[in-house]
CSV table of C-alpha atoms in Angstrom, one decimal:
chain,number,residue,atom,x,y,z
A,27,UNK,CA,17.1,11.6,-26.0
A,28,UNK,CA,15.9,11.4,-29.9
A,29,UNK,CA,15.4,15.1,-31.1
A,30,UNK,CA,11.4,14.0,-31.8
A,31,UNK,CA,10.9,13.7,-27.5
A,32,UNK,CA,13.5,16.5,-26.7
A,33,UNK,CA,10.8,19.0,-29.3
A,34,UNK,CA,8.1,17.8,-27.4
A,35,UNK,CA,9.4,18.4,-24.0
A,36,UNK,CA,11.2,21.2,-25.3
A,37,UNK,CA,7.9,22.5,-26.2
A,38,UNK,CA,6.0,21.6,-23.0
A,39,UNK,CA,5.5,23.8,-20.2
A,40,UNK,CA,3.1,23.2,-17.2
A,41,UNK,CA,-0.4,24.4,-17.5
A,42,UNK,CA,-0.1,27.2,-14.4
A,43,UNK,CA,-4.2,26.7,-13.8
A,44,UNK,CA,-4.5,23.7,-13.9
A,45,UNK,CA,-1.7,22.3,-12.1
A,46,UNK,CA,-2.3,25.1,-9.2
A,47,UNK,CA,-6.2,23.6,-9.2
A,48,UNK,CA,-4.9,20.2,-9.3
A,49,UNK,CA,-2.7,20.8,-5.9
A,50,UNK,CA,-5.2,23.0,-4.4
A,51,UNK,CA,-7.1,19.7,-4.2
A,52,UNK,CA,-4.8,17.8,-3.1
A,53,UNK,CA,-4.5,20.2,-0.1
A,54,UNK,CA,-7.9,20.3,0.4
A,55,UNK,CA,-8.1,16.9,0.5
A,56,UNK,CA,-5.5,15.7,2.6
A,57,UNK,CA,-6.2,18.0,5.3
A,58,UNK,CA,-9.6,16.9,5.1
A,59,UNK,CA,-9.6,13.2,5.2
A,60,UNK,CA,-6.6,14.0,8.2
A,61,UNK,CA,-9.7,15.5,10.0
A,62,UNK,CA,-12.5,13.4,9.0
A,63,UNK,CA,-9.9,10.2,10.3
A,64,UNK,CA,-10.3,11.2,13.8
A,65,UNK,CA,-13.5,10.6,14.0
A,66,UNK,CA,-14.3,8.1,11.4
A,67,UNK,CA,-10.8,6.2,11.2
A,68,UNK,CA,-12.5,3.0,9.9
A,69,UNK,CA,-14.1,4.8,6.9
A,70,UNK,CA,-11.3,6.5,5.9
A,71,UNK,CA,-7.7,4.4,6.0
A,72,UNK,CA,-4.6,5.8,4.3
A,73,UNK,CA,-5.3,3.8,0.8
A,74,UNK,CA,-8.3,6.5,0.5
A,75,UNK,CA,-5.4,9.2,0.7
A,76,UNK,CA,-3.5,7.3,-1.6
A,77,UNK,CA,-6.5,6.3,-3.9
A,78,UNK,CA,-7.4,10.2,-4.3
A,79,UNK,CA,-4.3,12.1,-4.5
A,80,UNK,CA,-3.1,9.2,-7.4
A,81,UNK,CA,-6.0,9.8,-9.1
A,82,UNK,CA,-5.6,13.9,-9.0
A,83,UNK,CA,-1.9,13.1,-10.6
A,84,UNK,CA,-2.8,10.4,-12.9
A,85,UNK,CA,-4.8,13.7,-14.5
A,86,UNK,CA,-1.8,15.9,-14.4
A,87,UNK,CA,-0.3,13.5,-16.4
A,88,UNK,CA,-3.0,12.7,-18.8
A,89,UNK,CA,-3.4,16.5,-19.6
A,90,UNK,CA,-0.6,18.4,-17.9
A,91,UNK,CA,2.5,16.6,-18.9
A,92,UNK,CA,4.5,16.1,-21.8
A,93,UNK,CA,2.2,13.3,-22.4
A,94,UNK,CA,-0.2,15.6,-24.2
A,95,UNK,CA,2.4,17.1,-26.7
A,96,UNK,CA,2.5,13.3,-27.3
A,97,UNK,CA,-1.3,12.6,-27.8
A,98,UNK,CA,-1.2,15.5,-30.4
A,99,UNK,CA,1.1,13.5,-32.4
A,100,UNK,CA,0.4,9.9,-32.2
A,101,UNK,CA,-3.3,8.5,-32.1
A,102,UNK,CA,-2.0,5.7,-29.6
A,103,UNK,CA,-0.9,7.9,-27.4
A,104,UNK,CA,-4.3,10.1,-27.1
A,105,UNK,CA,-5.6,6.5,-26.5
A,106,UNK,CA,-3.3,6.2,-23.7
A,107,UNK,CA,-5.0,9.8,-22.4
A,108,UNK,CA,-8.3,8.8,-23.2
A,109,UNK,CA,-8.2,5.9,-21.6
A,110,UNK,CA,-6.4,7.2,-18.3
A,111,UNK,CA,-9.0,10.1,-18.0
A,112,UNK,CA,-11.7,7.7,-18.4
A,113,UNK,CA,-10.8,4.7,-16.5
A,114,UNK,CA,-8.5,5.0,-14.3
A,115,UNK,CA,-8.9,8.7,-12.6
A,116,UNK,CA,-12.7,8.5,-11.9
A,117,UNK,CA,-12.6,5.1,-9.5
A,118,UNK,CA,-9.5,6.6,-8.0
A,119,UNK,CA,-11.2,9.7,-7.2
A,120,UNK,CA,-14.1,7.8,-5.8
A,121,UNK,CA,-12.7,5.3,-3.9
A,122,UNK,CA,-11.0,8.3,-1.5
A,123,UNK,CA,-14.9,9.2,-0.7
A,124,UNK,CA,-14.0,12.4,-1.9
A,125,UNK,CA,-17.2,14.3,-1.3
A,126,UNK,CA,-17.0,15.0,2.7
A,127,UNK,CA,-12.9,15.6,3.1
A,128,UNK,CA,-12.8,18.2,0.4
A,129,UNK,CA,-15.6,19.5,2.3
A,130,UNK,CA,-14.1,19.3,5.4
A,131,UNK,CA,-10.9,20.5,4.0
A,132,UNK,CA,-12.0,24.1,3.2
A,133,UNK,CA,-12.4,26.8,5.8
A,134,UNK,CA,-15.2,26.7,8.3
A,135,UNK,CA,-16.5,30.3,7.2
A,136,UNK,CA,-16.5,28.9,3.0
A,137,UNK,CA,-18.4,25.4,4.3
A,138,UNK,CA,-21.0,27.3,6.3
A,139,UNK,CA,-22.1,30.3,4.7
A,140,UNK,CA,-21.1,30.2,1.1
A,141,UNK,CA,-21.5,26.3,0.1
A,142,UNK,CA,-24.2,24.9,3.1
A,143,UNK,CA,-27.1,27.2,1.2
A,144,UNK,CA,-26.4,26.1,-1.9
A,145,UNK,CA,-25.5,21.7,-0.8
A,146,UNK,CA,-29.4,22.3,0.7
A,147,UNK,CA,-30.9,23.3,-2.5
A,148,UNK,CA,-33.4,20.3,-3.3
A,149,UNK,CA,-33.6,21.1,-6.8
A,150,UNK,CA,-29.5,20.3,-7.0
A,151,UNK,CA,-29.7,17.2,-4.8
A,152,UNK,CA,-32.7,16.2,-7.0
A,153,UNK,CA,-30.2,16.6,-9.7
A,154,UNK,CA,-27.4,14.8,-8.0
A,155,UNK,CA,-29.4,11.8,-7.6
A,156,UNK,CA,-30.8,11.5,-11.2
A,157,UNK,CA,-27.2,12.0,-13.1
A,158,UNK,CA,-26.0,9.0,-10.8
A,159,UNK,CA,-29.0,6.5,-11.8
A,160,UNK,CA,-27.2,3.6,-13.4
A,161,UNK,CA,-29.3,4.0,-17.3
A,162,UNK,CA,-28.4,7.7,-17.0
A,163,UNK,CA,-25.4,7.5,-16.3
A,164,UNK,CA,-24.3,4.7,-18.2
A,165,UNK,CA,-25.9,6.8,-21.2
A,166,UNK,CA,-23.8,9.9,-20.8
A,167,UNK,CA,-20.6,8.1,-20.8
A,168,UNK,CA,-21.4,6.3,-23.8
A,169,UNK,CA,-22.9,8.4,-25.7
A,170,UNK,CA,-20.1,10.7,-24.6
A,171,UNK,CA,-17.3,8.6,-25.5
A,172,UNK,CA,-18.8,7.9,-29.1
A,173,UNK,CA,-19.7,11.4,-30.0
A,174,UNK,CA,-16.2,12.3,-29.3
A,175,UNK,CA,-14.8,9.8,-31.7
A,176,UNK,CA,-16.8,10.6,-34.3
A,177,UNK,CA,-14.3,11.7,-36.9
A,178,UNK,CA,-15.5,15.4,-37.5
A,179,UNK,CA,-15.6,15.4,-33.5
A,180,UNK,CA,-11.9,14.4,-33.1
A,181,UNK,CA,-10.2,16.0,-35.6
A,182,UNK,CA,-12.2,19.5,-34.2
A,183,UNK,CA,-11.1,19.1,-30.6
A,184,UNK,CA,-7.6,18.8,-31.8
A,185,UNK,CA,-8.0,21.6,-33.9
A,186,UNK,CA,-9.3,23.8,-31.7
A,187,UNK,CA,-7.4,23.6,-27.9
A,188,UNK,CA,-10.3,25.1,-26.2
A,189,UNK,CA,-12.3,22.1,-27.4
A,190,UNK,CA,-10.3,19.9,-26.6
A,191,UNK,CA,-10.5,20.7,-23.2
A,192,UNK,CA,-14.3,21.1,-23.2
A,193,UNK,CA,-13.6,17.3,-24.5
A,194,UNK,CA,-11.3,16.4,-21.5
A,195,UNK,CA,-14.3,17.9,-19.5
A,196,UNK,CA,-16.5,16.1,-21.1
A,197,UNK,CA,-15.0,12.6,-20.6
A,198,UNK,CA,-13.7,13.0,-16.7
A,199,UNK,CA,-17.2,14.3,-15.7
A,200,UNK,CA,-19.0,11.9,-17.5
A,201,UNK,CA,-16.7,8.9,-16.4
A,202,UNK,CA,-17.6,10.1,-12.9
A,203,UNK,CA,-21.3,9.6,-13.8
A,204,UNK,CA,-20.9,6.2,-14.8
A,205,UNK,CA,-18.0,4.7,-12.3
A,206,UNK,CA,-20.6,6.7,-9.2
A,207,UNK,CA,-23.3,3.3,-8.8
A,208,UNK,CA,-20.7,0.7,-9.1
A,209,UNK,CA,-18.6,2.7,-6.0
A,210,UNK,CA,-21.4,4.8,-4.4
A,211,UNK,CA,-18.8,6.9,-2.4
A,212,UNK,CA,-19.9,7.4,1.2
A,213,UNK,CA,-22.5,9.1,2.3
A,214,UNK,CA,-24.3,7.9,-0.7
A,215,UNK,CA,-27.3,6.0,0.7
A,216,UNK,CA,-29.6,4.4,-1.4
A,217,UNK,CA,-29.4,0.6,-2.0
A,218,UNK,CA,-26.9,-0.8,-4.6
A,219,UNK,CA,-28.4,-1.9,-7.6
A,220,UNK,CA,-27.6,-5.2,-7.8
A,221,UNK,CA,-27.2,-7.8,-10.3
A,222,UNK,CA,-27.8,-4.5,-12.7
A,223,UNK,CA,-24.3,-3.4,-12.9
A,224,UNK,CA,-23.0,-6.9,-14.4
A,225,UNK,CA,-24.7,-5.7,-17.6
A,226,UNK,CA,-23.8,-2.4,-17.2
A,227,UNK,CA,-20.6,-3.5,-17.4
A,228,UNK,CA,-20.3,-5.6,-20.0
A,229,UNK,CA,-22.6,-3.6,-22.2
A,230,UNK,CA,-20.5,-0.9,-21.8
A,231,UNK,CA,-17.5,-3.4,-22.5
A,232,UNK,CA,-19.2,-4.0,-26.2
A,233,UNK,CA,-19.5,-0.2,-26.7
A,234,UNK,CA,-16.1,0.2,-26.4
A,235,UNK,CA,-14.9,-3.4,-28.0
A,236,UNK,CA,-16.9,-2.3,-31.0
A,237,UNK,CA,-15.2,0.9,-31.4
A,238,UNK,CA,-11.9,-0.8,-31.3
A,239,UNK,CA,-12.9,-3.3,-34.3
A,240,UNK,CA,-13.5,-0.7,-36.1
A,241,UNK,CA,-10.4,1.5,-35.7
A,242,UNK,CA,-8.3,-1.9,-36.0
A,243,UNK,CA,-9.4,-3.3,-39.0
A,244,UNK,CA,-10.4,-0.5,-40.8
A,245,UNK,CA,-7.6,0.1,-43.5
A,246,UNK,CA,-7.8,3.5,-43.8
A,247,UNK,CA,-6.8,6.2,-41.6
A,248,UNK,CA,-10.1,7.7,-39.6
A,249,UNK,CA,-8.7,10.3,-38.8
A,250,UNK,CA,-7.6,13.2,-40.9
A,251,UNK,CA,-5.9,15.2,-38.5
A,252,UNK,CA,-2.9,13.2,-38.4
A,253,UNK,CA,-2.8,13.1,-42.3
A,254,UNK,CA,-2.7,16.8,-42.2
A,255,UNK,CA,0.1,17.1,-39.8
A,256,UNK,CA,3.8,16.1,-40.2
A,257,UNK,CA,4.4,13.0,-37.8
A,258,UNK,CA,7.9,13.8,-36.0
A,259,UNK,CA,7.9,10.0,-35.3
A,260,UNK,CA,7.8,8.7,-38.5
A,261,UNK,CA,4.9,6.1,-37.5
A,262,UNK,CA,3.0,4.8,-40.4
A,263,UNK,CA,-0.7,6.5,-39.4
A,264,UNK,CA,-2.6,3.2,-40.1
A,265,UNK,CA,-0.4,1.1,-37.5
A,266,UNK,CA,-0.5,4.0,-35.0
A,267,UNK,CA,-4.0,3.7,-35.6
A,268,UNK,CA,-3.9,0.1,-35.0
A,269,UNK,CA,-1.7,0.6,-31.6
A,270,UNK,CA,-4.1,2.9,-30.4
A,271,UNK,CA,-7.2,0.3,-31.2
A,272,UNK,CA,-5.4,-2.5,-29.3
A,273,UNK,CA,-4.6,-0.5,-26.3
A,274,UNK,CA,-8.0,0.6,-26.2
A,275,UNK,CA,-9.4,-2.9,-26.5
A,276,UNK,CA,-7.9,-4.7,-24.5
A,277,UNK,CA,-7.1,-2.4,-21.2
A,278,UNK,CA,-10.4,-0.9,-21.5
A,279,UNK,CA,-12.0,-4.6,-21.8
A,280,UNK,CA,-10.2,-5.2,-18.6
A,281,UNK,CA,-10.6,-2.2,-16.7
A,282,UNK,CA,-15.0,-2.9,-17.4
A,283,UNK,CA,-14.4,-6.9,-16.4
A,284,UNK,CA,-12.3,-6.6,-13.4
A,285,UNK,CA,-15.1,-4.7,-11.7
A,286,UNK,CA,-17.5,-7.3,-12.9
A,287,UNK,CA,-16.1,-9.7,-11.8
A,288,UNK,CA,-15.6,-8.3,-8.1
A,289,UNK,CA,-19.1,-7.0,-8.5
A,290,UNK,CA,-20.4,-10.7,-8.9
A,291,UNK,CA,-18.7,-12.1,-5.9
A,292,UNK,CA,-20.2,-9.3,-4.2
A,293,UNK,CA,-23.7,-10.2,-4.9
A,294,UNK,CA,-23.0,-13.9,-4.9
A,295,UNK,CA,-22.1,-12.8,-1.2
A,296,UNK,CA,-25.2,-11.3,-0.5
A,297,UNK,CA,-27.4,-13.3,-1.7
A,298,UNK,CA,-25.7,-16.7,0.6
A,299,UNK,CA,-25.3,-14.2,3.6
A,300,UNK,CA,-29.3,-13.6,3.0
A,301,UNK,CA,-30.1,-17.1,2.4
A,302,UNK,CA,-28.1,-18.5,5.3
């Protein structure tokens, strides 16, 4: 292994926290969905299993594994975490309908008296149902993603570790938000939205396509952070910059125009099932 990895993972040790919250979950939903099966084994097959406890490990590594010694290094590579905090964990998470087996998964005495008064609180389902309207959510993802790569707003986070977890926060939740219309994870009721979330999608696409222009043909380093700090990897900032901008581009372009595409067969479906 080249001395610059064997520092990293030399360096590395696994966040005790979260890696002990991340399995707790895993437990809890597991034995769950194993319960919620036997009555409902239609609405929950095995890929839900599979779909939620990958998404629980694609975050451990994005922000447990030696993958984040990485992403302080090489701009590319917090793309890389970016984008699989982002993209890839929240439709995971929500395709395993995650909301009644981690319910389920707790202990009787917890579900009833300690989370039942507070799940019945209409102000907090209120709540619930606003964050997950497709403009508001759309917005906080956005606007999340964009305040957080602001310059002043990245170089900080990476500056300051607490920050940068409040920014890991800040993305997961948020992508949540915006991937919950397009799923709408059982029991969530109300009627899909419809030939909505085609611009959703792509408008979202452009948010994120624009922000790639501008880190790849900028010719100048945006970042100051990695200007400030020796690179261990001897990458030229400006292509590492570039790297990153590409990956970001073109997975995230995919990962908004696969769903759109499914989403218009859907509909196209409807609407000939409803005309027929």
């Amino acid at each position: 292994m080249p001395p610059e990895y064997r520092a990293i993972f030399d360096e590395w040790s696994p966040p005790l926290f979260l890696t002990t919250a991340l399995l707790l979950s895993v437990v809890l939903y597991t034995r769950g969905w194993y319960a919620i099966r036997k009555t409902r084994p239609a609405l929950f097959p095995t890929w839900r299993l599979v779909c939620f406890n990958l998404g629980i490990a694609t975050i451990w590594v994005s922000i447990a594994s030696p993958m984040d010694g990485f992403a302080d290094a090489l701009l590319s590579a917090h793309m890389v975490e970016h984008l699989l905090l982002m993209s890839f964990v929240p439709p995971l998470l929500l395709l395993g309908y995650p909301q009644v087996p981690l319910l389920r998964g707790l202990p009787h005495d917890v579900t009833v008296h300690l989370l039942a008064p507070f799940l019945r609180m209409k102000w907090l389902r209120t709540l619930g149902h606003f964050l997950t309207r497709p403009l508001v959510a759309w917005l906080a993802m956005n606007l999340t993603f964009l305040l957080w790569h602001i310059p002043a707003g990245y170089d900080f986070a990476l500056e300051h570790e607490h920050w940068h977890e409040f920014e890991h926060i800040c993305f997961l939740s948020t992508s949540i938000l915006f991937w919950w219309p397009l799923i709408r994870p059982w029991p969530t009721t109300s009627r899909y939205p419809g030939w909505i979330m085609l611009p959703y999608l792509v408008v979202a696409d452009i948010v994120n396509t624009a922000l790639s222009a501008f880190l790849a043909f900028c010719d100048r380093p945006v970042y100051t952070y990695y200007l400030e700090r020796p690179n261990p990897f001897h990458i030229d900032p400006i292509a590492d910059q570039r790297a990153g901008a590409v990956i970001m581009w073109v997975l995230g372009s995919l990962i908004f125009l696969i769903p759109a595409i499914f989403v218009t067969f859907r509909l196209l479906h409807q609407e000939k099932t409803r005309l027929s």
